Structures are given as C-alpha cells and as structure tokens.
Coordinates of N, CA and C in Angstrom, one line a residue:
X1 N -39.6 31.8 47.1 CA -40.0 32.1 45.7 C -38.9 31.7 44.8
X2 N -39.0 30.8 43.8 CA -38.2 30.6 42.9 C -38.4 31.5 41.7
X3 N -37.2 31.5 40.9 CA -37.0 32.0 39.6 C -36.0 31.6 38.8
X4 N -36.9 32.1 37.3 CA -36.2 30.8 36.2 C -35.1 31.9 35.5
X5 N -33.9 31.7 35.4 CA -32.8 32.1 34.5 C -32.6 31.6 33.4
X6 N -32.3 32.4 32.4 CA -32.0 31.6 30.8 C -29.9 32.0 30.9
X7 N -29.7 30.4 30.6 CA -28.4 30.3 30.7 C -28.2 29.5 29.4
X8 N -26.7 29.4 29.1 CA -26.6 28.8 27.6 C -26.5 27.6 28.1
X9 N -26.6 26.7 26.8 CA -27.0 25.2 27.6 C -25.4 24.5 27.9
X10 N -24.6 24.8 27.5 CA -23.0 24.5 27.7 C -22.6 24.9 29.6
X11 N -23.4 26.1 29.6 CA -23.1 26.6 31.1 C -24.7 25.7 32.2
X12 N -25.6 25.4 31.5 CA -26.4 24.1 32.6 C -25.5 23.1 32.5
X13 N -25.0 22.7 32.0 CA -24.6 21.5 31.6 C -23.2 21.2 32.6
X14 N -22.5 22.4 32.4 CA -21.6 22.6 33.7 C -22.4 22.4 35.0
X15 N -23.4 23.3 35.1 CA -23.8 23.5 36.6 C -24.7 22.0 37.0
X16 N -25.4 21.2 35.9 CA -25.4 19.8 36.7 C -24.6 18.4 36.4
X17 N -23.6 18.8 36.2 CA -22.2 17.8 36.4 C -22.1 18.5 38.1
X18 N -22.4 19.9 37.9 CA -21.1 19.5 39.7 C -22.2 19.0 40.3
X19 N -23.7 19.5 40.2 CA -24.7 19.1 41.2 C -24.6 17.4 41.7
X20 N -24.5 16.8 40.3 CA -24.7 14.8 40.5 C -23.1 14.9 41.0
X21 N -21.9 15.5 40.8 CA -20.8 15.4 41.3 C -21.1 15.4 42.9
X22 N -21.6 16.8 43.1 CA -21.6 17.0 44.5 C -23.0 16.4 45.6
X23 N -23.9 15.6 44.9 CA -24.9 15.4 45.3 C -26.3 16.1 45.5
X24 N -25.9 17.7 45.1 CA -27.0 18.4 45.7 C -27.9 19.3 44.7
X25 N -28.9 19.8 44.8 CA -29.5 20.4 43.5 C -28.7 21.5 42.8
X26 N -29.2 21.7 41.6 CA -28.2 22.6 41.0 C -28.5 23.5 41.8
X27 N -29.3 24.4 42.4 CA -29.4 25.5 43.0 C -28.6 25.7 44.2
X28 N -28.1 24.7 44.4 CA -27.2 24.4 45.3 C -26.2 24.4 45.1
X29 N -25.3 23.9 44.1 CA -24.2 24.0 43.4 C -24.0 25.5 42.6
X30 N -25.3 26.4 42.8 CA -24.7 27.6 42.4 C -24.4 28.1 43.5
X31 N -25.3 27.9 44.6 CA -24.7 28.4 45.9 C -23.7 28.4 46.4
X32 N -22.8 27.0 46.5 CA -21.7 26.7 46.6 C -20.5 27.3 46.0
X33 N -20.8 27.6 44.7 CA -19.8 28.1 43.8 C -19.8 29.5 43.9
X34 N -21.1 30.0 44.4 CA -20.9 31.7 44.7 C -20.2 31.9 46.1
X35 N -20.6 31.1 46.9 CA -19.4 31.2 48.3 C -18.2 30.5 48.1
X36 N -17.8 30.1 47.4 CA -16.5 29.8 47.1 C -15.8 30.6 46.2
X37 N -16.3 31.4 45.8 CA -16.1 32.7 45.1 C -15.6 33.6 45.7
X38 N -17.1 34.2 46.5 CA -16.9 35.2 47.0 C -15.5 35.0 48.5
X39 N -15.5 34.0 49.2 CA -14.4 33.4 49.8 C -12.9 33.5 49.3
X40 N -12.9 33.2 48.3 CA -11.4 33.2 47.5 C -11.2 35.1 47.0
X41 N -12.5 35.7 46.9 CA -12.1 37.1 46.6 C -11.8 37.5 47.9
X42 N -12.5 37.6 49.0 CA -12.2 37.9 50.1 C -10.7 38.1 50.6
X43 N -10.2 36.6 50.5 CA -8.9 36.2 50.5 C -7.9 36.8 50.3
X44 N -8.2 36.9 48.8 CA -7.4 37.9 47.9 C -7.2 39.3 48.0
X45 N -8.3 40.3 48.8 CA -8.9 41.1 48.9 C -7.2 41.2 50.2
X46 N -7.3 40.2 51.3 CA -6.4 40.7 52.6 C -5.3 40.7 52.3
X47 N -4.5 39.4 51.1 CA -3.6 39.5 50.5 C -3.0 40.9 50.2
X48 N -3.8 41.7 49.3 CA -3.4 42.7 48.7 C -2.9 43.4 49.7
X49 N -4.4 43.6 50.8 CA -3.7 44.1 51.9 C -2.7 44.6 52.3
X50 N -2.6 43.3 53.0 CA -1.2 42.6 53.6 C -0.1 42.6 52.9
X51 N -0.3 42.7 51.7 CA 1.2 43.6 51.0 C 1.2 44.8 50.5
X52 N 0.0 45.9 50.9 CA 0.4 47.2 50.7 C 0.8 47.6 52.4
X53 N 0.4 46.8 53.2 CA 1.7 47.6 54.6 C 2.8 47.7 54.5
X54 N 3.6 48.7 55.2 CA 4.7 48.9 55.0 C 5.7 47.9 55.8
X55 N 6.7 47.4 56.1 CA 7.2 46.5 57.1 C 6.8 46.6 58.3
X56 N 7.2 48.6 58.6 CA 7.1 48.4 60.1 C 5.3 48.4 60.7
X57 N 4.7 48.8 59.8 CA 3.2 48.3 59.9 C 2.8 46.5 60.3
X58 N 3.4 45.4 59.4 CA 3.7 44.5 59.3 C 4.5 43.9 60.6
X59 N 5.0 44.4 61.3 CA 6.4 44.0 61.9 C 5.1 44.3 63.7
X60 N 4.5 45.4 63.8 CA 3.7 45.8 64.7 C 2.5 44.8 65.1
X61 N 2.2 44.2 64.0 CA 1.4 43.1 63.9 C 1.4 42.1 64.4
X62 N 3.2 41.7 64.5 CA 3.4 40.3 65.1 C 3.7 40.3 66.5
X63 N 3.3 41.6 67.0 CA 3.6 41.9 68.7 C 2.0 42.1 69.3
X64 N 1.0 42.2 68.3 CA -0.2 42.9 69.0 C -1.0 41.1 69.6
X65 N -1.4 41.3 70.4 CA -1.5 39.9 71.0 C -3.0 39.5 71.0
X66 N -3.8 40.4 70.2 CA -5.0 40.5 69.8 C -5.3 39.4 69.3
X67 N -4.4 39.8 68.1 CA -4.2 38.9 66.7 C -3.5 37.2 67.2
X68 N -3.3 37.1 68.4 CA -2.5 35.7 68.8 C -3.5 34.3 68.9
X69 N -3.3 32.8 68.6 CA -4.6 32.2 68.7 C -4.6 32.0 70.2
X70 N -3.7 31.6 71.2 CA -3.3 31.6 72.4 C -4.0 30.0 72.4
X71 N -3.1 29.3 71.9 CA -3.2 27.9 71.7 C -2.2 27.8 72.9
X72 N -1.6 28.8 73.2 CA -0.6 28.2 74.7 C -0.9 28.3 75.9
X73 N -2.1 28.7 75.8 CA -3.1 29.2 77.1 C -3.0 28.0 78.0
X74 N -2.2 28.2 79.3 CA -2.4 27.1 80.4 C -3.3 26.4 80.8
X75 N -4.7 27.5 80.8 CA -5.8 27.5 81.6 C -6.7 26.5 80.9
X76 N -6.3 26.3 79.6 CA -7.2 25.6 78.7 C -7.2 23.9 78.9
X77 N -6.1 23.7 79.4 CA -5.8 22.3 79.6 C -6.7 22.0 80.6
X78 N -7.0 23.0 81.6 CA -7.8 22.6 83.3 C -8.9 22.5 82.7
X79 N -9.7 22.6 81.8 CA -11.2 23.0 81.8 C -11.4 21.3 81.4
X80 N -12.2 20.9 82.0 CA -13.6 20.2 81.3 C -14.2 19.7 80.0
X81 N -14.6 19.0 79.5 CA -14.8 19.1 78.2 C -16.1 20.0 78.1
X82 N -17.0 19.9 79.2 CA -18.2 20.3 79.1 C -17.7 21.9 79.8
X83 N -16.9 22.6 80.3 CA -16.5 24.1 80.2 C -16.2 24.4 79.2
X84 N -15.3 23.6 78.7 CA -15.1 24.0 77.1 C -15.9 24.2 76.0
X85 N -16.9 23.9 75.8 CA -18.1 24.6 75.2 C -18.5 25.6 76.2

C-alpha cells in the first residue's frame, strides 16, 4: 500500500536529486537515507557508550575473547572453500 506525503517542494527536490544521483526511486532514496541515519545514530549511540566505562571496565574488554575476530584461527586456513561457507 502506498501513501502520499505533503513535503515542501525545496525538500522533493532534495529527495530527487539523490534518487537520479543514486539511480533508484525516490522511495528509495528515503529508505536509504533513513538507514543511514538510523546507522550513524546507532553508532553514536556505542560511542557514548564506550566512553561512559570506566577504564577498568574498558581494559576487561580487551581480554574477553568473545569480543576477538579470531582472524588468527589456524584451522581456518585447512578448510576448503566450499567448508567455508
């Protein structure tokens, strides 16, 4: 189901410049711009976080192996391309 919004014509006018920019319909280019939004708040959101811990909160962090990407994993080299998926 679609629905029509009343926007000022200054702010369509923005939203189809990016659409022909980006190639895709303007409904698209609002979609875009709301996940790129809400992404960058997110962001910001862990930021703050991440600087209201205290050090030794912070410092705990860099030991818990959870959090590790384990890009040094041995085992990863033996596999297959097709185990790897």
């Amino acid at each position: 189901m679609d629905t029509t919004i009343k926007v000022p014509r200054s702010l369509r006018e923005r939203i189809s410049k990016r659409a022909r920019h980006r190639h895709v319909t303007m409904a698209r280019a609002i979609e875009e711009a709301l996940d790129e939004a809400e992404e960058l708040e997110f962001w910001s959101d862990v930021r703050v976080y991440n600087e209201s811990l205290a050090k030794e909160d912070r410092r705990a962090r860099l030991d818990d192996r959870t959090l590790q990407d384990d890009l040094s994993d041995q085992g990863d080299d033996e596999l297959t391309a097709e185990e790897a998926w």
